[in-house]
XYZ file of N, CA and C in Angstrom:
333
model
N -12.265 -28.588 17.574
C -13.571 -29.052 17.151
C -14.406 -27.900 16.563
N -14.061 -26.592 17.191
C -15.465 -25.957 17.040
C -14.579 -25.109 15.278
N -13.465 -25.343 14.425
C -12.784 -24.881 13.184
C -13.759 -26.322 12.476
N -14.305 -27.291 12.972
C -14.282 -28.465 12.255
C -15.532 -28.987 11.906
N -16.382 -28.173 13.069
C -18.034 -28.500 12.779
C -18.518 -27.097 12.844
N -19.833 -27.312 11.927
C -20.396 -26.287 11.827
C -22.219 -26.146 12.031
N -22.659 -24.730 13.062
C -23.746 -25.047 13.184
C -24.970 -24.412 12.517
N -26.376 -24.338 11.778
C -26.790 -23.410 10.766
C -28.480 -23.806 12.005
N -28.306 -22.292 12.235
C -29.513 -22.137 13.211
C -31.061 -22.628 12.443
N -32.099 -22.272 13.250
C -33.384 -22.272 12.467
C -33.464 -21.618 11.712
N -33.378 -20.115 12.500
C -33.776 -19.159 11.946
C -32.654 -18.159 11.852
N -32.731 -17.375 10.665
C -31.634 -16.849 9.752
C -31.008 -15.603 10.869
N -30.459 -14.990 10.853
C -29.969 -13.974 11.292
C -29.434 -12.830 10.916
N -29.153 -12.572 9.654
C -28.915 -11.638 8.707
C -28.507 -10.382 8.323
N -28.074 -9.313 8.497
C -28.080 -8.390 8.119
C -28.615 -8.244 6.342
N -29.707 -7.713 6.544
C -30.894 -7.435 5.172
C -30.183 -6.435 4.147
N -29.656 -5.734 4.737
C -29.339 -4.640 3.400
C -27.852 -5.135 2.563
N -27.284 -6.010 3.476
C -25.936 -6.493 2.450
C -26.579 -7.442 1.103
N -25.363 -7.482 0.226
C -25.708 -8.417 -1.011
C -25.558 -9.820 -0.702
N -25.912 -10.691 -1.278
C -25.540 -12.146 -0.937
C -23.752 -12.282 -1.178
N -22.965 -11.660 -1.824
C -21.815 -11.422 -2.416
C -21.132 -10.668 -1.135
N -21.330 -9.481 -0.998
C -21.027 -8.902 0.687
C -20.897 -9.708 1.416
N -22.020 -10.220 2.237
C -22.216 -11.468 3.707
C -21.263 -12.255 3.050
N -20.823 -12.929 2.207
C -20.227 -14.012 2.211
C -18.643 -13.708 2.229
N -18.474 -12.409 1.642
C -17.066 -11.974 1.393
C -16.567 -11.401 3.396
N -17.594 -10.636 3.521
C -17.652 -10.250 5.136
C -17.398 -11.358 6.071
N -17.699 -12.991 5.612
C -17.857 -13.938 6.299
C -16.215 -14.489 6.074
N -16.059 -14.271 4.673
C -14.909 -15.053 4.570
C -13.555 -14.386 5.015
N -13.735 -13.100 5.233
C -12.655 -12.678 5.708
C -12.513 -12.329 7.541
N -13.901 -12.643 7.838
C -13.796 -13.066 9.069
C -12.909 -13.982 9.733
N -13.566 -15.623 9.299
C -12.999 -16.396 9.300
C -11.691 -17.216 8.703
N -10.960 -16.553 7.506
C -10.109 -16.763 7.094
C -9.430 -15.392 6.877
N -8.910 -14.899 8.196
C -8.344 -13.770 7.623
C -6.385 -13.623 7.453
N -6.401 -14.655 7.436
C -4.808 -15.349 7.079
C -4.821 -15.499 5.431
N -5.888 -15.624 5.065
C -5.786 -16.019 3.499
C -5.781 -14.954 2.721
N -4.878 -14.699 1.521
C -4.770 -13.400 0.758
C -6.432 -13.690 -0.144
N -6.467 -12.172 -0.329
C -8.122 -11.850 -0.866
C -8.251 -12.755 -1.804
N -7.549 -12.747 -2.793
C -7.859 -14.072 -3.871
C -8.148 -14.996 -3.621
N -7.608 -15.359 -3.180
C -7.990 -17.264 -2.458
C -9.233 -17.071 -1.864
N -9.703 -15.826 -0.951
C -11.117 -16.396 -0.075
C -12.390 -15.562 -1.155
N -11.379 -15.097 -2.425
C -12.719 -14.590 -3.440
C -13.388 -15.899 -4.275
N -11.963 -16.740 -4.572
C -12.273 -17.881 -4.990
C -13.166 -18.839 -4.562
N -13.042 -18.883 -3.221
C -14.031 -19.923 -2.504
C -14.677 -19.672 -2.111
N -15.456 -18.317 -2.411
C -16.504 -17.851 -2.323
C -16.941 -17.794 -3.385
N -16.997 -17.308 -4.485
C -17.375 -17.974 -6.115
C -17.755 -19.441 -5.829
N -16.756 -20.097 -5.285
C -17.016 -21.683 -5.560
C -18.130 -22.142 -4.723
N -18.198 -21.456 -3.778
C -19.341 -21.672 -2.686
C -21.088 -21.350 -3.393
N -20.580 -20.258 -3.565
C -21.849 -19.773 -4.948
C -22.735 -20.589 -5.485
N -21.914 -21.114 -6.383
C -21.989 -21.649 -7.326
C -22.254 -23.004 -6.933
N -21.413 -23.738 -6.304
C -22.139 -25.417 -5.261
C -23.308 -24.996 -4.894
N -24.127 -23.985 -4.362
C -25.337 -23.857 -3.344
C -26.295 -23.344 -4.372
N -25.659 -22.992 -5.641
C -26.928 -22.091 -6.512
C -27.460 -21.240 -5.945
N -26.563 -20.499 -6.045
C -27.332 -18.838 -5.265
C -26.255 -18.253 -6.191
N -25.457 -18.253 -7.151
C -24.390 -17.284 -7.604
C -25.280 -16.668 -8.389
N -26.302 -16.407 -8.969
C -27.299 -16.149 -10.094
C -27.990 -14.784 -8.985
N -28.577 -15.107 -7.511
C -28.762 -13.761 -6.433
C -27.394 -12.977 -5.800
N -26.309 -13.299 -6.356
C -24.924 -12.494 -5.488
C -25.307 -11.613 -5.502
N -26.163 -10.469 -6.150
C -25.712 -8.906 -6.419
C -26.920 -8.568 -5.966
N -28.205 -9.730 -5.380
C -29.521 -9.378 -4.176
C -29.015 -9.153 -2.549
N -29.855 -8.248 -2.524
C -29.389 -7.870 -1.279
C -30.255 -8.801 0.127
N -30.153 -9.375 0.855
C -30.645 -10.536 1.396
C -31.993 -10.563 1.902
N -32.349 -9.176 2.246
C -33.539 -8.718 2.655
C -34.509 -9.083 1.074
N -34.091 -9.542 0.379
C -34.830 -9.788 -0.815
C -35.077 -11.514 -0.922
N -34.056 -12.393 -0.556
C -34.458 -13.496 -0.829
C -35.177 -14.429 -0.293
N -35.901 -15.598 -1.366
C -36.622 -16.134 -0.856
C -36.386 -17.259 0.337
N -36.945 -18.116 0.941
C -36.862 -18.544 2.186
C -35.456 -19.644 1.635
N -35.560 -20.262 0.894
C -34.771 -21.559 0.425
C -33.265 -20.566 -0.081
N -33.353 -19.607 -0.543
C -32.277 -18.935 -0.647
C -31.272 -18.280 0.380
N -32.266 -18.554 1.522
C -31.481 -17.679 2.596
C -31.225 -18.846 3.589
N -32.191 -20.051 3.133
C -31.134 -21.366 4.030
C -29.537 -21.783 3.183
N -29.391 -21.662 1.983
C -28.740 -21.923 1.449
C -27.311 -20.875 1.362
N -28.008 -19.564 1.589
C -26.844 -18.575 1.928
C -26.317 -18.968 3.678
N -27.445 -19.295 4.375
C -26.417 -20.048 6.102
C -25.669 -20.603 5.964
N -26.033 -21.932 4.795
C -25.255 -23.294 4.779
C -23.407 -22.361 4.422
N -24.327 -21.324 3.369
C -23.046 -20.950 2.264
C -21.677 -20.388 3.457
N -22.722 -19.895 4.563
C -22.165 -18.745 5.761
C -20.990 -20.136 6.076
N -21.371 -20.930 6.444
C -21.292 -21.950 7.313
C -19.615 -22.869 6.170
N -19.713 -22.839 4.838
C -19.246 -24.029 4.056
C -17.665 -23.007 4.163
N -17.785 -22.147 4.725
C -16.199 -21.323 4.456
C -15.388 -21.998 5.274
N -15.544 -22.715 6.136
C -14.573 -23.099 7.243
C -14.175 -24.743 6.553
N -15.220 -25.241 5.523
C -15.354 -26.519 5.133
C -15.390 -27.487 6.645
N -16.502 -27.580 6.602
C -16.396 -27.758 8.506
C -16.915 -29.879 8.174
N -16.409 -30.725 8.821
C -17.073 -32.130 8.697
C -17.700 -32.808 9.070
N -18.342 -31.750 10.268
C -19.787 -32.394 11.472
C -20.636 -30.799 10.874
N -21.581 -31.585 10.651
C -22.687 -30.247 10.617
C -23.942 -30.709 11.627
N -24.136 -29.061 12.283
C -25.315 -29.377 12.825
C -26.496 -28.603 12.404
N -28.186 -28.920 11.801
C -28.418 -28.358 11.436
C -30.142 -28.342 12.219
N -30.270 -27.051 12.566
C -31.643 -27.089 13.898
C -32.713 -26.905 12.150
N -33.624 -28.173 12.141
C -34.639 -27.742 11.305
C -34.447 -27.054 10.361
N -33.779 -27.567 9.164
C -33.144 -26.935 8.299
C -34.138 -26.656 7.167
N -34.976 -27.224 7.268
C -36.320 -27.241 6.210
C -37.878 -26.459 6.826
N -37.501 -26.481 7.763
C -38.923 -25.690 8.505
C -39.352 -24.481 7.593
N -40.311 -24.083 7.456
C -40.927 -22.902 6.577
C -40.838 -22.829 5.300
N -40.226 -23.754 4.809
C -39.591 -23.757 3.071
C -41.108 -24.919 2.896
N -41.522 -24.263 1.354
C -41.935 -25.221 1.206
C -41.487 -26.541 0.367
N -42.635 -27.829 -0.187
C -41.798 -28.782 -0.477
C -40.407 -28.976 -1.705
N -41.220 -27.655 -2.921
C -39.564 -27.796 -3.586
C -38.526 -27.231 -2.871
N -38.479 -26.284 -2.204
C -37.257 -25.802 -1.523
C -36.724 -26.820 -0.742
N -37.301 -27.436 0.215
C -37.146 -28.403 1.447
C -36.111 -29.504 0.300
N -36.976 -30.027 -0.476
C -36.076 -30.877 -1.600
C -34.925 -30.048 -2.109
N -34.477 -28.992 -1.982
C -33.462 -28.280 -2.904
C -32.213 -28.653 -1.639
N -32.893 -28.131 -0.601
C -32.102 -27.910 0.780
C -31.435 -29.316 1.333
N -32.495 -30.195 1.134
C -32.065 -31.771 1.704
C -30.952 -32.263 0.304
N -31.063 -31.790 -0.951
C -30.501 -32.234 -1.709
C -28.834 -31.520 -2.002
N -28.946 -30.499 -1.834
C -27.908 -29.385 -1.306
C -26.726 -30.281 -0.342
N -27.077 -30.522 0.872
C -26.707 -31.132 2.254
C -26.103 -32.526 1.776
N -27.749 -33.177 0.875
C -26.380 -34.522 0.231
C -25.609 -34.753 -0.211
N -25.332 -33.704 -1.285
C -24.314 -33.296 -2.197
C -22.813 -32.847 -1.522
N -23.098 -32.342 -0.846
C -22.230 -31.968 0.269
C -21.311 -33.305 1.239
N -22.164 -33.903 1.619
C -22.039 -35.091 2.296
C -21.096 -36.349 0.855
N -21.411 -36.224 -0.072
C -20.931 -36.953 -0.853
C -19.268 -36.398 -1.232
């Protein structure tokens, strides 16, 4: 269960000085460290790019804005491709376009 669901806290947790490109590559070889580098560079590009954050990869996280850094959790979170998500207040502090980016993000996902 716990390879299959995934959980994206309130509040972020981060290490600030990595790039959005770093954390995710750091993440993916965490969790997939059976997979040769190509494959988890790929689905990390692809992850990118689904969440719209590939445009901040080369920001370092301590830079982004609030909706960017829910969307880099989700991103933390989409490496396992997990099919129960749990998500504590996923919109709290964002305001309303972000909150709409974030809820719309999640549907997309769901679809």
């Amino acid at each position: 269960m716990r390879m299959r669901s995934s959980y994206v806290q309130q509040n972020d947790l981060f290490p600030l000085i990595l790039t959005v490109q770093e954390h995710l590559n750091f993440h993916s070889r965490l969790r997939l460290p059976t997979w040769i580098s190509t494959r988890r560079d790929n689905k990390v590009k692809r992850i990118l790019t689904t969440l719209d954050i590939s445009g901040c990869a080369a920001q370092r996280v301590g830079s982004l804005s609030g909706g960017q850094k829910k969307r880099l959790a989700i991103a933390e979170e989409l490496i396992l491709d997990p099919i129960i998500w749990y998500l504590d207040e996923p919109t709290s502090g964002l305001d309303a376009s972000m909150a709409l980016t974030v809820v719309k993000v999640m549907e997309d996902l769901a679809r």
